[in-house]
Short mmCIF file of C-alpha atoms and ligand atoms in Angstrom, two decimals:
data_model
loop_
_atom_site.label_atom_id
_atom_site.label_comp_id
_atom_site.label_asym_id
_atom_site.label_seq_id
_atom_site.Cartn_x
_atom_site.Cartn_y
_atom_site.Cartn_z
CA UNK P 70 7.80 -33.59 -17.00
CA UNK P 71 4.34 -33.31 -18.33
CA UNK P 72 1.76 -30.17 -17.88
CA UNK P 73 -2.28 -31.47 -18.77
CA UNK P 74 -4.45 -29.08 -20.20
CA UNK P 75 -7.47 -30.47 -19.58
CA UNK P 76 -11.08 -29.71 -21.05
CA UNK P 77 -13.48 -27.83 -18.55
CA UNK P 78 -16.41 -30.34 -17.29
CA UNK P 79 -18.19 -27.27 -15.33
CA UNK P 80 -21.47 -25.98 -17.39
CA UNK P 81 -20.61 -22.49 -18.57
CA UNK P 82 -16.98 -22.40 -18.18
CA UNK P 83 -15.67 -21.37 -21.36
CA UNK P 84 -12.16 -20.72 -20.28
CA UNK P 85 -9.02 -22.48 -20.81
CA UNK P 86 -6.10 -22.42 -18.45
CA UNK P 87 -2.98 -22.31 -20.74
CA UNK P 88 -3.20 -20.46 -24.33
CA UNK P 89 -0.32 -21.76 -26.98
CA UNK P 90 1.26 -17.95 -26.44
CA UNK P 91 2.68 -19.68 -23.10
CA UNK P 92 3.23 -23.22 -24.22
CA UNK P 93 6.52 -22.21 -25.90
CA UNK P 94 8.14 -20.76 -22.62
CA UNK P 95 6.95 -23.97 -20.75
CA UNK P 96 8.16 -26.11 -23.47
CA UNK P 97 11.41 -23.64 -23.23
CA UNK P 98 12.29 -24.53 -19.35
CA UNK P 99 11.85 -28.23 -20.19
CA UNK P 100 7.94 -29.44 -20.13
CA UNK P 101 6.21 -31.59 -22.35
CA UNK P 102 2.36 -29.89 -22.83
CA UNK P 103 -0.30 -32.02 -23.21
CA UNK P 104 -3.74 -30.78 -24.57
CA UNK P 105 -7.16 -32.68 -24.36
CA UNK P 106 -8.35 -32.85 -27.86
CA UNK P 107 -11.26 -29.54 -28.10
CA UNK P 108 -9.65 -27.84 -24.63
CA UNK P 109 -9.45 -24.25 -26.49
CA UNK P 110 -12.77 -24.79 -28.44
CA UNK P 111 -14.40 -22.53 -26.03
CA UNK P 112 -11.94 -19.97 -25.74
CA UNK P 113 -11.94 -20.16 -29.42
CA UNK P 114 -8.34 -21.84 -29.96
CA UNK P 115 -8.02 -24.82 -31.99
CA UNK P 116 -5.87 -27.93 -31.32
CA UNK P 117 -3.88 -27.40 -34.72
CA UNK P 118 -2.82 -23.54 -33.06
CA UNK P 119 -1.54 -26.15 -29.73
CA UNK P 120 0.22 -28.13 -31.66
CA UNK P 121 1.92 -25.24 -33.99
CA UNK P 122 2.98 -23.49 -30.45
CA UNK P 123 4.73 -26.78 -29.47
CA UNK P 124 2.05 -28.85 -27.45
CA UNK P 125 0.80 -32.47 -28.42
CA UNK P 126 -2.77 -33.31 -28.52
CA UNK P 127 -4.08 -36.20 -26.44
CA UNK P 128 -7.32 -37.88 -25.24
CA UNK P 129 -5.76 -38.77 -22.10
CA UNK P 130 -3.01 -35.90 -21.06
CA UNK P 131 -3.29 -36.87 -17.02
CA UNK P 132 -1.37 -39.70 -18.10
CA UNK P 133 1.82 -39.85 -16.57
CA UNK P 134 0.99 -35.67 -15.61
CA UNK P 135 3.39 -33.75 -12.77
CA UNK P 136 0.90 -31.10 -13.49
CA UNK P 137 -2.67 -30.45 -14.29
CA UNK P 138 -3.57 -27.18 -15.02
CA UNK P 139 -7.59 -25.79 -15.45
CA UNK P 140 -9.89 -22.76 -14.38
CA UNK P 141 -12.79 -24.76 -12.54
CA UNK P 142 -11.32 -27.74 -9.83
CA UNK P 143 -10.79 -31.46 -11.31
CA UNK P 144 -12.45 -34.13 -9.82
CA UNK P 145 -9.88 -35.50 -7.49
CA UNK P 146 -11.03 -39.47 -9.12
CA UNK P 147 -9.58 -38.11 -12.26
CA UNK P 148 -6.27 -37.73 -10.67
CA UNK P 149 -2.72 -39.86 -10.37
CA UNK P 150 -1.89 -40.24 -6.79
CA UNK P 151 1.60 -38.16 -6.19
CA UNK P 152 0.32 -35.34 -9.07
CA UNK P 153 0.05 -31.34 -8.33
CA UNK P 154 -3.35 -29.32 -9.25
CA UNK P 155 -3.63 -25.93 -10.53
CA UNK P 156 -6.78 -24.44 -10.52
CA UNK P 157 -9.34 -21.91 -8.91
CA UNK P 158 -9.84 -24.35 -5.64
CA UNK P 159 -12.52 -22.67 -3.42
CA UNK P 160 -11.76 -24.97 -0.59
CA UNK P 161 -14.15 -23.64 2.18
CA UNK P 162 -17.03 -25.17 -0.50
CA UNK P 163 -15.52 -28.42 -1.43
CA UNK P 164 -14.09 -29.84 2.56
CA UNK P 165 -15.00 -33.39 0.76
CA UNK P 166 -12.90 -32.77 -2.23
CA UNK P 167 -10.00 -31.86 -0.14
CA UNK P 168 -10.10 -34.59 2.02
CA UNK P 169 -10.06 -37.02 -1.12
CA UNK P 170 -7.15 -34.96 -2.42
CA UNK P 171 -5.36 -35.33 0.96
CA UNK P 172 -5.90 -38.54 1.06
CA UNK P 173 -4.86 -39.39 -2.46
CA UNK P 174 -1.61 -37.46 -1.93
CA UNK P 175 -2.80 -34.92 -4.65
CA UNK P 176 -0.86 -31.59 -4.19
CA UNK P 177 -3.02 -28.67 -4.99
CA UNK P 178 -2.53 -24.96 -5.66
CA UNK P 179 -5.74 -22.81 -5.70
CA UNK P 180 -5.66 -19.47 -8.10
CA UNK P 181 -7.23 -17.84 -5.38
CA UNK P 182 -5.01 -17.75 -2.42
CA UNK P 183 -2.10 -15.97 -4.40
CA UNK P 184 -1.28 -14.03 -1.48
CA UNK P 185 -1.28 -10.07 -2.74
CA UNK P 186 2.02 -8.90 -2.67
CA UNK P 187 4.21 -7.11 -5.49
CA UNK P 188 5.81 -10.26 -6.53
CA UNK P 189 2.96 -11.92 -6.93
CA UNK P 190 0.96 -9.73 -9.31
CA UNK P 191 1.99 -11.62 -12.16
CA UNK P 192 -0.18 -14.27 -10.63
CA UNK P 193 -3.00 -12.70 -9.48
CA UNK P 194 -5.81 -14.42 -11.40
CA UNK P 195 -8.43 -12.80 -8.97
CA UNK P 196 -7.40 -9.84 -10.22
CA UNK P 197 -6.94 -10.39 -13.85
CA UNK P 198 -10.73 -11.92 -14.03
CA UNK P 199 -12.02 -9.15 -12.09
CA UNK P 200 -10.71 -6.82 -14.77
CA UNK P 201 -12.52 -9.06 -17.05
CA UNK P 202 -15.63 -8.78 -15.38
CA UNK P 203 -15.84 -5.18 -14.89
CA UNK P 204 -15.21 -4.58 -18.38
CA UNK P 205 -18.38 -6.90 -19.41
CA UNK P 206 -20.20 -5.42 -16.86
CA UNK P 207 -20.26 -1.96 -18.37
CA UNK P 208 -20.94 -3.13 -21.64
CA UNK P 209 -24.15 -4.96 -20.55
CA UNK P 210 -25.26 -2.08 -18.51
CA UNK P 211 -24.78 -0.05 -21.98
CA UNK P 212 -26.08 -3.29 -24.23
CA UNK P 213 -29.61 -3.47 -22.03
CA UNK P 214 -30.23 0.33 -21.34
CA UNK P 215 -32.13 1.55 -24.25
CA UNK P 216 -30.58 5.21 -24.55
CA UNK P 217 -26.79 6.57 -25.14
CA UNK P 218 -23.79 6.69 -23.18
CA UNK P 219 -22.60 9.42 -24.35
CA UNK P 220 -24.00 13.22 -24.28
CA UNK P 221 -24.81 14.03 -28.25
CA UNK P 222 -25.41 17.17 -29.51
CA UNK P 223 -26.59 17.15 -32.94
CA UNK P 224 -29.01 19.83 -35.01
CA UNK P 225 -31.95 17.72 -34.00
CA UNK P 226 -31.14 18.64 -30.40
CA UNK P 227 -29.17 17.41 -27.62
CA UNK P 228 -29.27 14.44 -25.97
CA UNK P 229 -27.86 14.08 -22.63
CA UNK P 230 -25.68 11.36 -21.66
CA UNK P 231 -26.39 8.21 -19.44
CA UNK P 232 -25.84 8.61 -15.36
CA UNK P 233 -24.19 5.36 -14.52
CA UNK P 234 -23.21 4.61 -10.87
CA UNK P 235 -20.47 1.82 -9.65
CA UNK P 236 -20.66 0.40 -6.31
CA UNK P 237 -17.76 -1.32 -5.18
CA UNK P 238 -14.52 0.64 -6.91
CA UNK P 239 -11.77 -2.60 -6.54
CA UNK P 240 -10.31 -4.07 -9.59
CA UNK P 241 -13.58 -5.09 -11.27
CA UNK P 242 -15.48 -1.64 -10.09
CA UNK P 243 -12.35 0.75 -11.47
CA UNK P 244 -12.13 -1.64 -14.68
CA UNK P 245 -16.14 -1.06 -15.14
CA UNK P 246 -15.80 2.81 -14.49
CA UNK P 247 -13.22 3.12 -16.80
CA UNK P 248 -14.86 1.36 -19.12
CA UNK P 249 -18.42 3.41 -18.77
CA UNK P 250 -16.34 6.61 -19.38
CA UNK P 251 -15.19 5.82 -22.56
CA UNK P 252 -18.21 5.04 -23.84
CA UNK P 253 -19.10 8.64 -22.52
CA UNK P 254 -21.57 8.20 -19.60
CA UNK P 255 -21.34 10.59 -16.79
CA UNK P 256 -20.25 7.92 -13.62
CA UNK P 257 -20.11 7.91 -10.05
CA UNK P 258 -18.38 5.46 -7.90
CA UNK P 259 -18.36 4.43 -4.27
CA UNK P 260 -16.12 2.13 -1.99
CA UNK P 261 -16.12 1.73 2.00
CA UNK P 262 -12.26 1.59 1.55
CA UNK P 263 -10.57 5.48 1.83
CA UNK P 264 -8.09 4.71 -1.06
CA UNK P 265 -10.86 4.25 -3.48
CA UNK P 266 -11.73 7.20 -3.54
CA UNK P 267 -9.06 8.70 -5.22
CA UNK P 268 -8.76 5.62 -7.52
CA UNK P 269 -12.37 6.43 -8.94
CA UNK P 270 -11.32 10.30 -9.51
CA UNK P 271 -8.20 9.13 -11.20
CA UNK P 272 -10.39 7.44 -13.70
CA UNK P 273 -12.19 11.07 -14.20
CA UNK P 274 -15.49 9.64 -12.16
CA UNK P 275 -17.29 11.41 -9.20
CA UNK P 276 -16.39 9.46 -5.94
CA UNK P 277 -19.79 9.73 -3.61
CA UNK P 278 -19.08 10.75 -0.25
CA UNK P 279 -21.46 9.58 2.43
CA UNK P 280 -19.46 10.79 5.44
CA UNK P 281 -19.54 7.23 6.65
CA UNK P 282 -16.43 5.48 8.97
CA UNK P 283 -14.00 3.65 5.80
CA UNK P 284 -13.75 0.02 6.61
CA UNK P 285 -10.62 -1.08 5.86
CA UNK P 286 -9.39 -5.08 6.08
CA UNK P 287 -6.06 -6.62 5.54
CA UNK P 288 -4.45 -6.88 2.07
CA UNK P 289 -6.20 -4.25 0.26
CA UNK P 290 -9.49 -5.66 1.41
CA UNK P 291 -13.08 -4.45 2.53
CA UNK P 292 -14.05 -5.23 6.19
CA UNK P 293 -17.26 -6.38 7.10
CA UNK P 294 -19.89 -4.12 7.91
CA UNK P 295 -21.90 -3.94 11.04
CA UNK P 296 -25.88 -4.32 10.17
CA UNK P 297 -26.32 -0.76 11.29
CA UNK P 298 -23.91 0.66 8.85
CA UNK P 299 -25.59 -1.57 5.96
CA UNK P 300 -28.82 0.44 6.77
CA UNK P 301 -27.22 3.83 6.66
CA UNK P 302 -25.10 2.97 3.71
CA UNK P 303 -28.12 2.26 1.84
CA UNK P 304 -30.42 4.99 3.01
CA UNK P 305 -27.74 7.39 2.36
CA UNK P 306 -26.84 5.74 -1.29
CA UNK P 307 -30.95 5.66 -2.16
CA UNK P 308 -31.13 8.97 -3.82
CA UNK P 309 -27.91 8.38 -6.13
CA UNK P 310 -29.36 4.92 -7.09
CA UNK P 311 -32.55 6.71 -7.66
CA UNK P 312 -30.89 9.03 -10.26
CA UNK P 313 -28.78 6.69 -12.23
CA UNK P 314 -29.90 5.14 -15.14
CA UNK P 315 -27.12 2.07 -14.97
CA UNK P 316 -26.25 0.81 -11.63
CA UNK P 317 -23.17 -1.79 -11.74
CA UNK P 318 -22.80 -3.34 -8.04
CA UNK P 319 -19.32 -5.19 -7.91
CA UNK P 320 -18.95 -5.10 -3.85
CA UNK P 321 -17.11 -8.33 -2.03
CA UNK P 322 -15.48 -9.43 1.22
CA UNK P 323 -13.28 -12.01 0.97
CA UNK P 324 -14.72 -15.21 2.22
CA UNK P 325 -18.29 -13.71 3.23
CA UNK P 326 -21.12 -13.96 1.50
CA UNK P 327 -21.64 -10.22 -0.62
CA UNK P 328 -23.18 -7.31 0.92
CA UNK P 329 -26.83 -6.10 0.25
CA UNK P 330 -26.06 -2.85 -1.20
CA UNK P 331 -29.63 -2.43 -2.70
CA UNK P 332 -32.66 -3.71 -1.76
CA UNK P 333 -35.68 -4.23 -4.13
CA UNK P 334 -37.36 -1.19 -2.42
CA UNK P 335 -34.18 0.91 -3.79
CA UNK P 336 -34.31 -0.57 -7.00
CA UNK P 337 -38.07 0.08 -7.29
CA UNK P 338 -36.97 3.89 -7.12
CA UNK P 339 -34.92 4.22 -10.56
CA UNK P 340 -36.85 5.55 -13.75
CA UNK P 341 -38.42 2.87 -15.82
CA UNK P 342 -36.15 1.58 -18.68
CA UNK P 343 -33.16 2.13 -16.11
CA UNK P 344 -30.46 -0.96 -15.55
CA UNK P 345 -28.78 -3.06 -12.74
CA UNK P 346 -25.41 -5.02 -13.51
CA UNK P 347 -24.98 -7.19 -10.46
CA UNK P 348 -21.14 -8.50 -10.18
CA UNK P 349 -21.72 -10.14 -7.26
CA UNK P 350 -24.41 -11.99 -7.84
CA UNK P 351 -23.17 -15.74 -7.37
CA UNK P 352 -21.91 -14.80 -4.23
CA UNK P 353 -24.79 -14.40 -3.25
CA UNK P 354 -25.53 -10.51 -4.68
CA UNK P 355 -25.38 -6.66 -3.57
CA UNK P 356 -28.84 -6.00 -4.97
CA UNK P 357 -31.81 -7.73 -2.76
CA UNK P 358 -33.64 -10.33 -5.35
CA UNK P 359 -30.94 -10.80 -7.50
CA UNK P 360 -31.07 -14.13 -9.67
CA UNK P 361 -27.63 -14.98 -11.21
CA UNK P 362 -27.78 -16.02 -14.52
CA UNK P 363 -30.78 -14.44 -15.08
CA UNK P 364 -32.26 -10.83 -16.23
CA UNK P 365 -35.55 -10.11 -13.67
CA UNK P 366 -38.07 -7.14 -13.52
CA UNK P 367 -37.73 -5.26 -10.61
CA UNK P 368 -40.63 -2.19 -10.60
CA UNK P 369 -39.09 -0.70 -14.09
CA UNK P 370 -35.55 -1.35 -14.23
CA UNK P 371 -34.42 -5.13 -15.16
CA UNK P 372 -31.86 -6.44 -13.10
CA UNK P 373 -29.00 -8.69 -14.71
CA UNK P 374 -27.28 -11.27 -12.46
CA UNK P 375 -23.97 -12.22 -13.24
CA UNK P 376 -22.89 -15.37 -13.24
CA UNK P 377 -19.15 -16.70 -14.24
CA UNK P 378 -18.77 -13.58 -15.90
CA UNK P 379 -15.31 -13.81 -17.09
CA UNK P 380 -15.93 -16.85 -19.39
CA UNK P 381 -18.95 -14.67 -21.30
CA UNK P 382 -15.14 -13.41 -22.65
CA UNK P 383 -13.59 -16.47 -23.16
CA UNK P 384 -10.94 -15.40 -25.08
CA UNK P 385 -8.90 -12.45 -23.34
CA UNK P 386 -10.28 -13.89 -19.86
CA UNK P 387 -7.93 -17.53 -20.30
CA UNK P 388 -5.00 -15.28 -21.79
CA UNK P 389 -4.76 -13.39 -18.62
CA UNK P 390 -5.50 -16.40 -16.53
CA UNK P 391 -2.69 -18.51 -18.97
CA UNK P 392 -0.43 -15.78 -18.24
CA UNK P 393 -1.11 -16.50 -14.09
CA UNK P 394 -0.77 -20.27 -14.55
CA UNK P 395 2.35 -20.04 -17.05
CA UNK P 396 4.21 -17.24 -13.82
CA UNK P 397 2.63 -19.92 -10.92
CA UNK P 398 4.51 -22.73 -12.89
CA UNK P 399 7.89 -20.66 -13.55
CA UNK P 400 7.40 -19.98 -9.85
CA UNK P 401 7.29 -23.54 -8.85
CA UNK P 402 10.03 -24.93 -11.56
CA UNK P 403 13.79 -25.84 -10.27
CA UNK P 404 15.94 -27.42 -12.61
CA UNK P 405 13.76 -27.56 -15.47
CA UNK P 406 11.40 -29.66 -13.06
CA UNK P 407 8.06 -29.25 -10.52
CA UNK P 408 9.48 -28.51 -7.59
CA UNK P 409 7.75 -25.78 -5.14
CA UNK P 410 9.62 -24.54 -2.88
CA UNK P 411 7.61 -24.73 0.49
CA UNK P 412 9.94 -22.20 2.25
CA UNK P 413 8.12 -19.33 -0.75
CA UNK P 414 5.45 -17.57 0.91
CA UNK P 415 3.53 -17.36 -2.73
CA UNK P 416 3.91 -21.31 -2.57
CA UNK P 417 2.87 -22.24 0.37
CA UNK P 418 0.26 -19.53 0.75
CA UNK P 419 -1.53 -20.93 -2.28
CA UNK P 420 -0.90 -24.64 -1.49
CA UNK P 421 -4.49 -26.52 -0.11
CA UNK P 422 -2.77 -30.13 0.40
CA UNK P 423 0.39 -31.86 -0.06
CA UNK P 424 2.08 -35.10 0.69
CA UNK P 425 -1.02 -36.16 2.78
CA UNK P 426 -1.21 -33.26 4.62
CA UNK P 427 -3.74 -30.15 4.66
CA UNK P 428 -1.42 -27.54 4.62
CA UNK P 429 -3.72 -24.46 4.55
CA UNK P 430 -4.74 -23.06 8.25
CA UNK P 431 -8.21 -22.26 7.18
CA UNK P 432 -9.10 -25.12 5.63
CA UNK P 433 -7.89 -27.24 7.77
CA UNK P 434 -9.82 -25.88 10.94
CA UNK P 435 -12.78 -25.84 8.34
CA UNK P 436 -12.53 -29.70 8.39
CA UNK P 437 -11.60 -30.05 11.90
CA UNK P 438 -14.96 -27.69 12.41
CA UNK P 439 -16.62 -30.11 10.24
CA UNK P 440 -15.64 -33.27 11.61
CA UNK P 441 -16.53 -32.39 15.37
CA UNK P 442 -20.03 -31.30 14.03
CA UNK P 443 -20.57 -34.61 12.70
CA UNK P 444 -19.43 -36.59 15.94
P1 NAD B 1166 -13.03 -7.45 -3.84
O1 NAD B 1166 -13.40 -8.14 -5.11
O2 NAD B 1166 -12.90 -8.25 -2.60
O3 NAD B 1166 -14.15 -6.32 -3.56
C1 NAD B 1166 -14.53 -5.38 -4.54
C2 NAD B 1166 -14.69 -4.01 -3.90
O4 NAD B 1166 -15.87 -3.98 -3.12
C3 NAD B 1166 -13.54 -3.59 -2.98
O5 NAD B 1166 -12.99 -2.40 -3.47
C4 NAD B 1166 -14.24 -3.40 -1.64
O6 NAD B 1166 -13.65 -2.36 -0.88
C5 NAD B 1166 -15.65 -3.07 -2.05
N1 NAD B 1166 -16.66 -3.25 -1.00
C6 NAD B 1166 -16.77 -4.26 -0.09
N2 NAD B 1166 -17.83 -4.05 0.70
C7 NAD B 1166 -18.43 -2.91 0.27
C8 NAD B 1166 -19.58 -2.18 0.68
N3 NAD B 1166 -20.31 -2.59 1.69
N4 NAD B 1166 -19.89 -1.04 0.02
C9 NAD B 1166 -19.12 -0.62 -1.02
N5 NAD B 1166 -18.03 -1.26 -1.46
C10 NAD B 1166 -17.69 -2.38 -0.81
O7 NAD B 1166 -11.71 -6.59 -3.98
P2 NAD B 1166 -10.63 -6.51 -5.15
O8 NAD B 1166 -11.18 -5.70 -6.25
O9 NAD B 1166 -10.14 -7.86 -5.48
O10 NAD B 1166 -9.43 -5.73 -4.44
C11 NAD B 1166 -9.59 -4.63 -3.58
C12 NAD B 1166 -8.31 -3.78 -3.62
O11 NAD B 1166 -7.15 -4.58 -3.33
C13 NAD B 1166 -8.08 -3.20 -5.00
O12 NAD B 1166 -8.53 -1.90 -5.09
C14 NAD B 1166 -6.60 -3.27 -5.22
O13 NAD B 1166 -5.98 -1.99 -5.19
C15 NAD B 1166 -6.07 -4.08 -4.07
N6 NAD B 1166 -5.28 -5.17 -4.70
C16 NAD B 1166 -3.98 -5.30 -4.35
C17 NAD B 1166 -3.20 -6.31 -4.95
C18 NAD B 1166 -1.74 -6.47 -4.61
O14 NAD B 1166 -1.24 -5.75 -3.80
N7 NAD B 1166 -1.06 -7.42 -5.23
C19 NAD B 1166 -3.76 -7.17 -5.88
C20 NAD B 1166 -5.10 -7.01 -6.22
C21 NAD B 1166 -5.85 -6.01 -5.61
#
């Protein structure tokens, strides 16, 4: 059975979703790997390293595909009838895409809805791109501030070290703390969820208490917060944004759009020359203003706007993700074929449509939603 490795069509995705370090398993449990001529080019893997790992090269590898495997969604006109997808699916945003897959009998598996249990961790490309993220994220907010990390003490005199402060402590906020420490900067963190707190002091960072209620969702997750909280959070947080000379803002709830954290006003407040690293921004952002893609002048500080972060590390950002994709496919092989089983929670948790059918809940009243809007 054949896995396609297709080359990314969105603007800015640099990723690839298999790297030849997993082709050999694949090739091991009885695949044939197909690579679009320049798929790696990106991610800075050649064909010739494909090929040397056991893959073939071709210009057409959907041909005749079981699989198709990418970071960003195919187009669903691109795709065999009968043939599985394995991607980063945000179906809430793409209803008409789904209902083309559904109705082309395309089976597809979105990277996202990994449910978050122990045996899925391997999987977890959420998680493994956050990491990704947070790392960049601290070395932009060190990159653009024009001062050091660390505290140096030399016989021309001391210099202190840079105040950085991390709102939103999950995988991407702990990964960005982490990462600001070793480079020496004195950091604070803060989450609305009670375990972070001990998670940022583990990573030998300050965890700011603002004697607020913890809001604490389902899986790990933040809850949503009322407007009045949002008001207090951020009058309460104003003075430690006001001191910090990097502010990274990484703060999500799942399927909502991000939480103002900041607003301009707040912003306005930090010392000229200071820096904001916005994680969130193309979901819509924590920090009021924010433009992804884009550095912007807000009173003295500049504000950077992430956007598609991960892929501004192309390289270790598709291993982790290959890694995912290579565990989903193990997952889903029986027999040294594709064959999910739909009685696996991991399976059917991640699974968008199949055989005609929209088989996930939320989607499906999405459309339903959709459809009685329209008539
Ligand atoms: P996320 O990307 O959804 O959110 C990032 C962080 O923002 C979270 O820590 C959240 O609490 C925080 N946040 C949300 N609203 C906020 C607000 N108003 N103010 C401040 N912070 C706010 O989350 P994530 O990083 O993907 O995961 C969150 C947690 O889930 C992680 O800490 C991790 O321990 C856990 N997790 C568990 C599994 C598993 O069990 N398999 C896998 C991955 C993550």
């Amino acid at each position: 059975m054949r896995i396609a490795v297709v080359r990314e069509v969105v603007p800015g995705e640099s990723r690839v979703a298999l790297v030849p370090e997993v082709i050999g398993g694949l090739v091991k449990v009885g695949y044939d790997v197909a690579v679009e001529p320049g798929a790696g080019r990106s991610a800075l893997i050649d064909d010739a390293a494909y090929v040397d790992a056991g893959a073939s090269i071709s210009p057409t590898p959907l041909a005749d595909a079981a699989v198709a495997v990418s970071v960003q969604p195919l187009p669903p006109d691109v795709l065999t009838s009968g043939c599985a997808t394995i991607s980063f699916f945000p179906a809430g945003s793409r209803l008409v895409d789904v209902v083309a897959r559904r109705d082309r009998q395309i089976t597809t598996f979105a990277m996202e809805f990994v449910p978050r249990i122990s045996r899925a961790q391997s999987m977890d490309a959420l998680s493994s791109q956050a990491m990704v993220a947070g790392y960049r994220a601290a070395i932009v907010a060190a990159g653009r501030l024009r001062q050091f990390f660390p505290l140096n003490m030399t016989a021309a005199g001391t210099v202190p070290p840079a105040q950085v402060l991390v709102l939103g402590a999950g995988v991407a906020g702990l990964q960005a703390i982490a990462t600001c420490k070793r480079l020496g900067a004195v950091v604070k963190g803060y989450d609305v969820r009670a375990a972070a707190a001990e998670e940022i002091r583990s990573m030998g960072a300050v965890a700011v208490d603002l004697e607020l209620p913890t809001l604490e969702g389902a899986g790990g997750y933040a809850r949503e917060m009322t407007e009045e909280r949002a008001q207090l959070q951020r009058d309460l947080l104003t003075p430690y944004v006001a001191a910090a000379d990097a502010l990274i803002t990484t703060a999500a709830v799942p399927g909502r759009q991000a939480p103002i954290l900041v607003t301009r006003a707040m912003v306005e407040q930090m010392k000229p020359g200071s820096v904001v690293v916005d994680l969130a921004a193309d979901s819509g952002g924590n920090v009021e203003g924010v433009q992804a893609g884009a550095v912007i002048a807000m009173g003295g500080a500049q504000v950077w706007g992430g956007l598609n972060v991960p892929s501004q590390l192309p390289a270790p950002a598709s291993r982790l993700y290959a890694h995912n994709v290579a565990n989903v496919i193990e997952l889903m092989t029986r027999d040294g074929r594709f064959d999910p089983d739909f009685a696996d929670e991991i399976v059917t948790g991640m699974c968008i449509t199949h055989a005609g059918e929209v088989l996930h809940a939320p989607t499906r009243d999405a459309l339903a939603a959709a459809e009685a809007a329209r008539a």
